Coordinates of C-alpha atoms in Angstrom, one line a residue:
M141 CA -0.3 19.0 27.5
F142 CA 3.3 20.0 26.8
T143 CA 3.6 23.0 24.5
E144 CA 6.4 25.4 23.5
S145 CA 5.8 29.1 23.3
I146 CA 7.7 32.1 22.0
T147 CA 7.3 35.7 23.1
V148 CA 6.8 38.3 20.3
K149 CA 7.0 42.1 21.0
S150 CA 4.0 43.9 19.6
G151 CA 4.2 47.7 20.3
S152 CA 4.4 48.0 24.1
H153 CA 3.0 44.6 24.7
N154 CA 4.6 41.1 24.7
V155 CA 2.4 38.6 22.9
V156 CA 3.0 34.9 23.8
V157 CA 2.6 32.7 20.7
E158 CA 2.5 29.0 21.0
K159 CA 4.7 27.0 18.6
E160 CA 3.2 23.9 17.1
K161 CA 5.3 20.7 17.1
D162 CA 5.4 18.0 14.5
W163 CA 6.5 15.0 16.4
F164 CA 3.1 13.8 17.5
Q165 CA 1.8 13.9 13.9
I166 CA 4.8 11.8 12.8
L167 CA 4.2 9.4 15.7
A168 CA 0.5 9.0 14.6
I169 CA 1.5 8.4 11.0
F170 CA 4.2 5.9 11.9
L171 CA 1.9 3.8 14.2
A172 CA -0.9 3.9 11.6
C173 CA 1.4 2.7 8.9
I174 CA 2.4 -0.4 10.9
S175 CA -0.8 -1.8 9.4
A176 CA 0.8 -1.2 5.9
L177 CA 3.8 -3.2 7.0
T178 CA 1.6 -6.2 7.7
A179 CA -0.3 -5.7 4.5
G180 CA 3.0 -5.8 2.6
M181 CA 4.0 -9.0 4.3
L182 CA 0.8 -10.7 3.5
F183 CA 0.7 -9.4 -0.1
S184 CA 4.1 -11.0 -0.9
W185 CA 3.5 -14.0 1.4
S186 CA 3.1 -16.1 -1.8
S187 CA 6.7 -15.3 -3.0
P188 CA 8.6 -17.5 -0.4
S189 CA 5.6 -19.7 0.5
I190 CA 4.4 -21.1 -2.8
P191 CA 7.7 -22.9 -3.7
K192 CA 7.8 -24.4 -0.2
I193 CA 4.2 -25.5 -0.1
V194 CA 4.3 -27.0 -3.6
E195 CA 7.5 -29.0 -2.8
D196 CA 6.3 -30.3 0.6
K197 CA 4.0 -33.2 -0.4
V198 CA 4.1 -34.6 3.2
N199 CA 2.4 -31.7 5.0
Y200 CA 0.5 -30.0 2.2
N201 CA 0.2 -32.0 -1.1
I202 CA -0.8 -28.9 -3.0
T203 CA -0.2 -28.5 -6.8
L204 CA 1.2 -25.3 -8.4
D205 CA -2.1 -24.7 -10.1
E206 CA -3.9 -24.9 -6.8
A207 CA -1.3 -22.6 -5.1
S208 CA -1.7 -20.0 -7.9
Y209 CA -5.0 -19.1 -6.4
F210 CA -3.2 -17.8 -3.3
T211 CA -2.4 -14.7 -5.3
V212 CA -5.9 -14.3 -6.8
L213 CA -8.1 -14.6 -3.6
P214 CA -6.8 -11.5 -1.7
P215 CA -7.9 -9.0 -4.4
I216 CA -11.2 -10.8 -4.7
G217 CA -11.7 -10.3 -1.0
A218 CA -10.7 -6.7 -1.4
I219 CA -13.4 -6.2 -4.1
V220 CA -16.1 -7.8 -2.0
S221 CA -15.4 -5.8 1.1
S222 CA -14.5 -2.4 -0.5
F223 CA -18.1 -1.0 -0.2
L224 CA -18.3 -1.9 3.5
F225 CA -15.0 -0.3 4.6
A226 CA -15.3 2.9 2.5
V227 CA -18.7 3.5 4.1
L228 CA -17.4 2.7 7.6
S229 CA -14.6 5.3 7.1
D230 CA -17.3 8.0 6.8
S231 CA -19.5 6.6 9.5
I232 CA -17.4 5.4 12.4
G233 CA -14.3 7.4 11.6
R234 CA -10.9 7.0 9.9
K235 CA -9.2 5.8 13.1
N236 CA -11.8 3.2 14.1
T237 CA -12.0 1.8 10.5
L238 CA -8.2 1.6 10.4
L239 CA -8.1 -0.3 13.7
L240 CA -10.3 -2.9 12.0
V241 CA -7.4 -3.8 9.7
A242 CA -5.9 -5.8 12.5
I243 CA -8.8 -8.3 12.6
P244 CA -8.5 -9.8 9.1
H245 CA -4.7 -9.7 9.3
I246 CA -4.7 -11.6 12.6
V247 CA -7.3 -14.1 11.5
S248 CA -5.6 -14.7 8.2
L249 CA -2.2 -15.4 9.9
I250 CA -3.7 -17.7 12.4
L251 CA -5.4 -19.8 9.7
I252 CA -2.1 -19.9 7.7
S253 CA -0.2 -21.1 10.8
T254 CA -2.5 -24.0 11.2
A255 CA -3.4 -24.8 7.6
T256 CA -2.7 -28.2 5.9
S257 CA -5.6 -28.1 3.5
V258 CA -5.6 -26.0 0.4
Y259 CA -9.1 -24.7 1.3
V260 CA -8.0 -23.3 4.6
F261 CA -5.3 -21.4 2.7
Y262 CA -7.9 -20.2 0.3
V263 CA -10.1 -18.8 3.2
A264 CA -7.0 -17.2 4.8
R265 CA -6.0 -15.5 1.6
F266 CA -9.5 -14.3 0.9
I267 CA -9.7 -12.8 4.4
T268 CA -6.4 -11.0 3.7
G269 CA -8.2 -9.0 1.0
F270 CA -10.5 -7.6 3.6
G271 CA -7.5 -6.1 5.3
D272 CA -6.3 -4.6 2.0
S273 CA -9.6 -2.8 1.2
C274 CA -9.9 -1.6 4.8
L275 CA -6.3 -0.2 4.7
F276 CA -6.6 1.6 1.4
S277 CA -10.0 3.0 2.3
S278 CA -8.8 4.6 5.6
L279 CA -5.0 4.9 5.9
P280 CA -4.3 7.4 3.0
V281 CA -7.3 9.5 4.2
Y282 CA -6.2 9.4 7.8
V283 CA -2.6 10.5 7.0
G284 CA -3.8 13.2 4.7
E285 CA -6.2 14.7 7.2
I286 CA -4.1 14.6 10.4
A287 CA -0.9 16.0 9.0
T288 CA 0.1 19.6 8.1
P289 CA 1.4 20.1 4.6
K290 CA 5.0 20.1 5.8
V291 CA 4.7 16.8 7.7
R292 CA 2.6 15.2 4.9
G293 CA 5.3 16.1 2.4
L294 CA 8.0 14.4 4.4
W295 CA 6.1 11.5 5.8
G296 CA 3.2 10.9 3.4
N297 CA 5.2 8.2 1.6
L298 CA 5.7 6.1 4.8
M299 CA 2.7 3.9 3.9
T300 CA 4.3 2.8 0.6
F301 CA 7.7 2.5 2.1
L302 CA 6.5 0.2 4.8
I303 CA 4.5 -1.9 2.3
Y304 CA 7.7 -2.5 0.5
F305 CA 9.6 -3.1 3.7
G306 CA 7.0 -5.7 4.7
Q307 CA 7.6 -7.5 1.4
V308 CA 11.3 -7.6 2.2
L309 CA 10.6 -9.0 5.7
I310 CA 8.4 -11.8 4.5
N311 CA 10.9 -12.8 1.8
I312 CA 13.6 -13.0 4.5
I313 CA 11.4 -14.7 7.2
G314 CA 9.7 -17.0 4.7
S315 CA 12.9 -18.1 3.1
Y316 CA 14.5 -19.3 6.4
T317 CA 11.6 -20.5 8.5
S318 CA 8.6 -22.8 8.1
I319 CA 5.2 -21.7 7.0
P320 CA 3.7 -21.8 10.5
T321 CA 6.7 -20.1 12.1
A322 CA 6.7 -17.3 9.6
A323 CA 3.0 -16.7 10.3
Y324 CA 3.6 -16.6 14.1
I325 CA 6.3 -14.0 13.6
C326 CA 4.1 -11.9 11.4
L327 CA 1.4 -12.0 14.0
L328 CA 3.5 -9.6 16.1
F329 CA 3.0 -6.7 13.8
P330 CA -0.9 -6.4 13.6
T331 CA -0.9 -7.0 17.4
L332 CA 1.6 -4.2 17.9
F333 CA -0.4 -1.9 15.6
F334 CA -3.7 -2.4 17.4
C335 CA -2.2 -2.0 20.9
T336 CA -0.4 1.3 20.0
F337 CA -2.6 3.0 17.4
I338 CA -5.7 2.7 19.6
F339 CA -4.3 5.6 21.7
M340 CA -3.9 8.0 18.7
P341 CA -6.4 10.8 17.9
E342 CA -9.2 10.6 15.3
S343 CA -9.0 12.9 12.3
P344 CA -10.3 16.4 13.2
Y345 CA -11.6 16.5 9.6
F346 CA -13.9 13.6 10.4
Y347 CA -15.1 15.2 13.6
L348 CA -16.0 18.4 11.7
M349 CA -17.9 16.4 9.1
K350 CA -20.0 15.1 11.9
G351 CA -20.5 18.5 13.6
R352 CA -18.3 17.6 16.6
T353 CA -16.4 20.8 16.8
N354 CA -15.1 20.4 20.3
D355 CA -13.8 16.9 19.6
A356 CA -12.1 18.4 16.5
R357 CA -10.5 21.0 18.7
I358 CA -9.1 18.5 21.1
S359 CA -7.8 16.4 18.3
L360 CA -6.0 19.4 16.8
Q361 CA -4.5 20.3 20.2
R362 CA -3.1 16.8 20.5
L363 CA -1.8 16.7 16.9
L364 CA -0.2 20.2 17.0
R365 CA 0.9 20.0 20.6
K366 CA -0.6 23.4 21.5
Q367 CA -3.6 24.7 23.3
N368 CA -4.7 27.6 21.0
V369 CA -5.8 26.0 17.7
E370 CA -8.7 28.4 16.9
N371 CA -7.1 29.7 13.7
E372 CA -6.4 26.2 12.4
L373 CA -9.8 25.0 13.4
D374 CA -11.6 27.9 11.6
K375 CA -9.7 27.2 8.4
L376 CA -10.4 23.5 8.6
K377 CA -14.0 24.1 9.3
A378 CA -14.4 26.4 6.4
D379 CA -12.8 23.8 4.1
V380 CA -15.0 21.0 5.4
D381 CA -18.2 23.1 5.1
R382 CA -17.3 24.0 1.5
Q383 CA -16.7 20.4 0.5
M384 CA -19.7 19.0 2.4
S385 CA -22.0 21.6 0.8
E386 CA -21.3 19.8 -2.5
S387 CA -23.7 17.0 -3.4
G388 CA -22.2 13.6 -3.0
N389 CA -24.5 10.9 -4.4
W390 CA -23.4 8.3 -6.9
K391 CA -24.8 10.3 -9.8
D392 CA -22.6 13.2 -8.9
V393 CA -19.5 11.1 -9.0
F394 CA -20.0 10.8 -12.8
M395 CA -22.1 13.8 -13.7
I396 CA -20.0 16.5 -12.2
D397 CA -17.1 17.3 -14.4
S398 CA -14.5 17.7 -11.6
N399 CA -15.6 14.4 -9.9
R400 CA -15.6 12.5 -13.2
K401 CA -12.1 13.7 -14.0
A402 CA -10.9 12.6 -10.6
V403 CA -12.3 9.2 -11.2
Y404 CA -10.7 8.9 -14.6
A405 CA -7.4 10.0 -13.2
G406 CA -7.6 7.5 -10.3
I407 CA -8.5 4.7 -12.6
F408 CA -5.6 5.6 -15.0
L409 CA -3.1 5.7 -12.2
R410 CA -4.2 2.4 -10.7
A411 CA -4.5 0.6 -14.0
S412 CA -1.1 1.7 -15.4
Q413 CA 0.5 0.8 -12.1
Q414 CA -0.9 -2.7 -12.0
L415 CA -0.6 -3.4 -15.7
G416 CA 3.1 -2.5 -15.3
G417 CA 3.4 -6.0 -13.7
I418 CA 4.4 -5.1 -10.1
S419 CA 1.9 -7.4 -8.5
S420 CA 3.1 -10.4 -10.4
F421 CA 6.7 -9.6 -9.5
A422 CA 5.8 -9.1 -5.8
V423 CA 3.9 -12.4 -5.4
Y424 CA 6.0 -14.6 -7.7
T425 CA 9.4 -13.0 -7.0
Q426 CA 11.2 -16.2 -5.9
Y427 CA 9.5 -18.3 -8.5
I428 CA 10.6 -15.9 -11.3
F429 CA 14.2 -16.1 -10.1
L430 CA 14.0 -19.8 -9.7
K431 CA 12.9 -20.2 -13.3
S432 CA 15.5 -17.9 -14.6
G433 CA 18.4 -19.7 -13.1
G434 CA 21.6 -17.7 -12.5
D435 CA 24.3 -17.9 -10.0
V436 CA 22.4 -16.2 -7.2
S437 CA 19.8 -18.2 -5.3
A438 CA 16.1 -17.4 -5.8
S439 CA 15.6 -16.4 -2.2
T440 CA 18.6 -14.1 -2.2
S441 CA 17.6 -12.5 -5.5
A442 CA 14.1 -11.9 -4.1
I443 CA 15.5 -10.3 -1.0
I444 CA 17.7 -8.0 -3.1
F445 CA 14.9 -7.1 -5.4
M446 CA 12.4 -6.2 -2.6
G447 CA 15.2 -4.5 -0.6
L448 CA 15.9 -2.3 -3.6
C449 CA 12.2 -1.5 -3.9
T450 CA 12.2 -0.3 -0.3
V451 CA 15.4 1.8 -0.5
L452 CA 14.5 3.4 -3.9
N453 CA 11.0 4.2 -2.7
L454 CA 12.5 6.1 0.2
C455 CA 14.7 8.0 -2.2
A456 CA 11.7 8.7 -4.5
G457 CA 9.8 10.2 -1.7
V458 CA 12.5 12.8 -1.1
T459 CA 13.0 13.7 -4.8
L460 CA 9.5 13.4 -6.2
D461 CA 8.4 17.0 -5.6
K462 CA 11.6 18.4 -7.1
I463 CA 11.1 16.5 -10.4
G464 CA 7.3 16.8 -10.5
R465 CA 4.7 14.0 -10.2
R466 CA 3.5 14.1 -13.8
R467 CA 7.0 14.1 -15.3
S468 CA 8.1 11.3 -13.0
Y469 CA 5.1 9.2 -13.7
F470 CA 5.3 9.2 -17.5
L471 CA 9.1 8.8 -17.5
S472 CA 8.6 5.8 -15.2
L473 CA 6.0 4.3 -17.5
L474 CA 8.3 4.6 -20.5
M475 CA 11.4 3.2 -18.9
C476 CA 9.6 0.3 -17.2
G477 CA 8.1 -0.7 -20.6
I478 CA 11.6 -0.8 -22.2
V479 CA 13.1 -2.9 -19.4
L480 CA 10.2 -5.4 -19.5
M481 CA 10.6 -5.7 -23.2
C482 CA 14.2 -6.6 -22.8
E483 CA 13.3 -9.2 -20.1
A484 CA 10.7 -10.7 -22.4
I485 CA 13.2 -11.1 -25.2
Y486 CA 15.6 -12.9 -22.9
F487 CA 13.0 -15.4 -21.6
F488 CA 11.6 -15.9 -25.2
L489 CA 15.1 -16.8 -26.5
D490 CA 15.7 -19.0 -23.5
Q491 CA 12.4 -20.8 -23.8
F492 CA 12.1 -21.3 -27.6
Y493 CA 15.6 -21.0 -29.0
G494 CA 17.7 -22.2 -26.1
T495 CA 19.5 -24.8 -28.2
E496 CA 20.4 -22.2 -30.9
V497 CA 21.1 -19.2 -28.7
N498 CA 23.3 -19.6 -25.6
V499 CA 21.6 -17.2 -23.1
Q500 CA 23.5 -18.6 -20.2
I501 CA 26.4 -16.3 -20.8
V502 CA 24.0 -13.4 -20.0
N503 CA 22.0 -15.2 -17.2
W504 CA 22.5 -12.0 -15.1
I505 CA 19.9 -10.3 -17.3
P506 CA 16.8 -11.3 -15.2
L507 CA 18.2 -10.0 -12.0
A508 CA 19.7 -6.9 -13.6
G509 CA 16.5 -6.3 -15.5
M510 CA 14.4 -6.6 -12.3
I511 CA 16.7 -4.1 -10.6
L512 CA 16.4 -1.6 -13.4
Y513 CA 12.7 -2.2 -13.5
V514 CA 12.3 -1.5 -9.8
F515 CA 14.5 1.6 -10.0
F516 CA 12.3 3.2 -12.7
Y517 CA 9.1 1.9 -11.1
S518 CA 9.9 3.4 -7.7
F519 CA 10.3 7.0 -9.0
G520 CA 6.8 7.1 -10.6
L521 CA 4.5 4.1 -10.8
G522 CA 5.3 3.0 -7.3
I523 CA 4.7 6.2 -5.4
V524 CA 2.4 8.6 -7.3
P525 CA -0.8 6.6 -7.3
T526 CA -0.6 5.9 -3.5
L527 CA 0.2 9.5 -2.7
M528 CA -2.8 10.7 -4.7
L529 CA -5.3 8.3 -3.2
G530 CA -6.3 10.7 -0.4
E531 CA -6.0 13.8 -2.5
L532 CA -8.1 13.1 -5.6
F533 CA -11.6 13.4 -4.2
S534 CA -13.5 16.0 -2.3
A535 CA -15.0 15.1 1.1
S536 CA -18.5 14.7 -0.4
I537 CA -17.6 11.8 -2.7
K538 CA -14.3 10.5 -1.1
A539 CA -15.9 7.3 0.2
K540 CA -17.5 6.5 -3.2
G541 CA -14.3 7.4 -5.1
L542 CA -12.2 5.1 -3.0
I543 CA -14.7 2.3 -3.5
L544 CA -14.3 2.6 -7.2
L545 CA -10.5 2.7 -7.1
N546 CA -10.3 -0.2 -4.6
V547 CA -12.5 -2.3 -7.0
V548 CA -10.3 -1.4 -10.0
F549 CA -7.2 -2.2 -8.0
G550 CA -8.6 -5.6 -6.9
V551 CA -9.7 -6.6 -10.4
L552 CA -6.4 -5.7 -11.9
V553 CA -4.3 -7.4 -9.2
C554 CA -6.5 -10.5 -9.6
C555 CA -6.2 -10.5 -13.4
T556 CA -2.5 -9.7 -13.7
T557 CA -1.3 -12.3 -11.1
K558 CA -3.5 -15.1 -12.6
L559 CA -2.5 -14.1 -16.1
F560 CA 1.1 -14.5 -15.2
H561 CA 0.5 -18.0 -14.0
L562 CA -1.5 -19.0 -17.1
L563 CA 1.1 -17.5 -19.5
D564 CA 3.9 -19.2 -17.6
T565 CA 2.1 -22.6 -17.5
N566 CA 1.1 -22.6 -21.2
F567 CA 3.9 -20.7 -22.9
G568 CA 6.8 -20.7 -20.4

């Protein structure tokens, strides 16, 4: 193993001290987060795909109402499978559970590439949800457990960044290629993830939970790129022993005050994030811009929107700790609410008073509003909940806590995306 050492003079003796290196932790985080890139692509797959599928009556003959369930089925699949993957994370390990993400992603994309029936699309989208629950049950935990605080501070946001980047990619790919071709291109990413991440180490935290101290030592040696990791191992072991000594049944999740507060905090973060409307925007991006008109095409507007999400999320990851998570989050909530109110007024006037009020002179408002929305969203609502997923719960109840939050997340995504379609269909 390659290590770097420095010599420190102590009295009359020279003491060789190994210097830990960060690059392997960064590599492990990056390869793990390729799964988040695929998840982002599949999450926003509906944005460029629904308009194409609905318009193509030769190959698909699917109505808009039928296609609206493409956005509902992934969160339902996530809810159904949340219990399984959260338990697997504590039984077979964070790494092995995360590797399983590739299976539903690949199966879903293969089905999409061959589908002509609406029911095949339904099955594919339902299976997509399995990948989502597997991802959110294991990836934040894995990143949180393999990285030092310094690395985690700089790279902990990579998961969210690549989810957004995946949404940009699918809007680009889906806008300029057919449904099957887009699916074939997307297949490259889960394949790449599985073939590379399989060589990364398991979380030393998980090994210590299972009493496998030597495996934990080897994992730390690989992650820190040094041979002598006894100090780090002892500190980690003490932390694991303390957390594992706490009771961790379902009753304790709600009866112990600290656990209950963590659950409430997690539910609030996830609920406020989803009720802010981001899921509806992500899966109906092109449809929203198509309905709003304007001089810029719907596909171009969607690419700009998701591209801004990606860039601003990267900026938010750098500045968040300077501003403070709490302050950023509540400021983000307030400003997103104001922007959405302005957007609602525009569409209300256009829909019901279009003959009396000429809103076409300000038809730039939908795109400008979405840009402002994503700006304020990125610096609070978009980053804080995901960063805190792996930090809220102690080891004894982490699996159960993530189950609850994944279920809440799935229910809210399902409700908000379907509600958007119902409101648009019935009220415009």
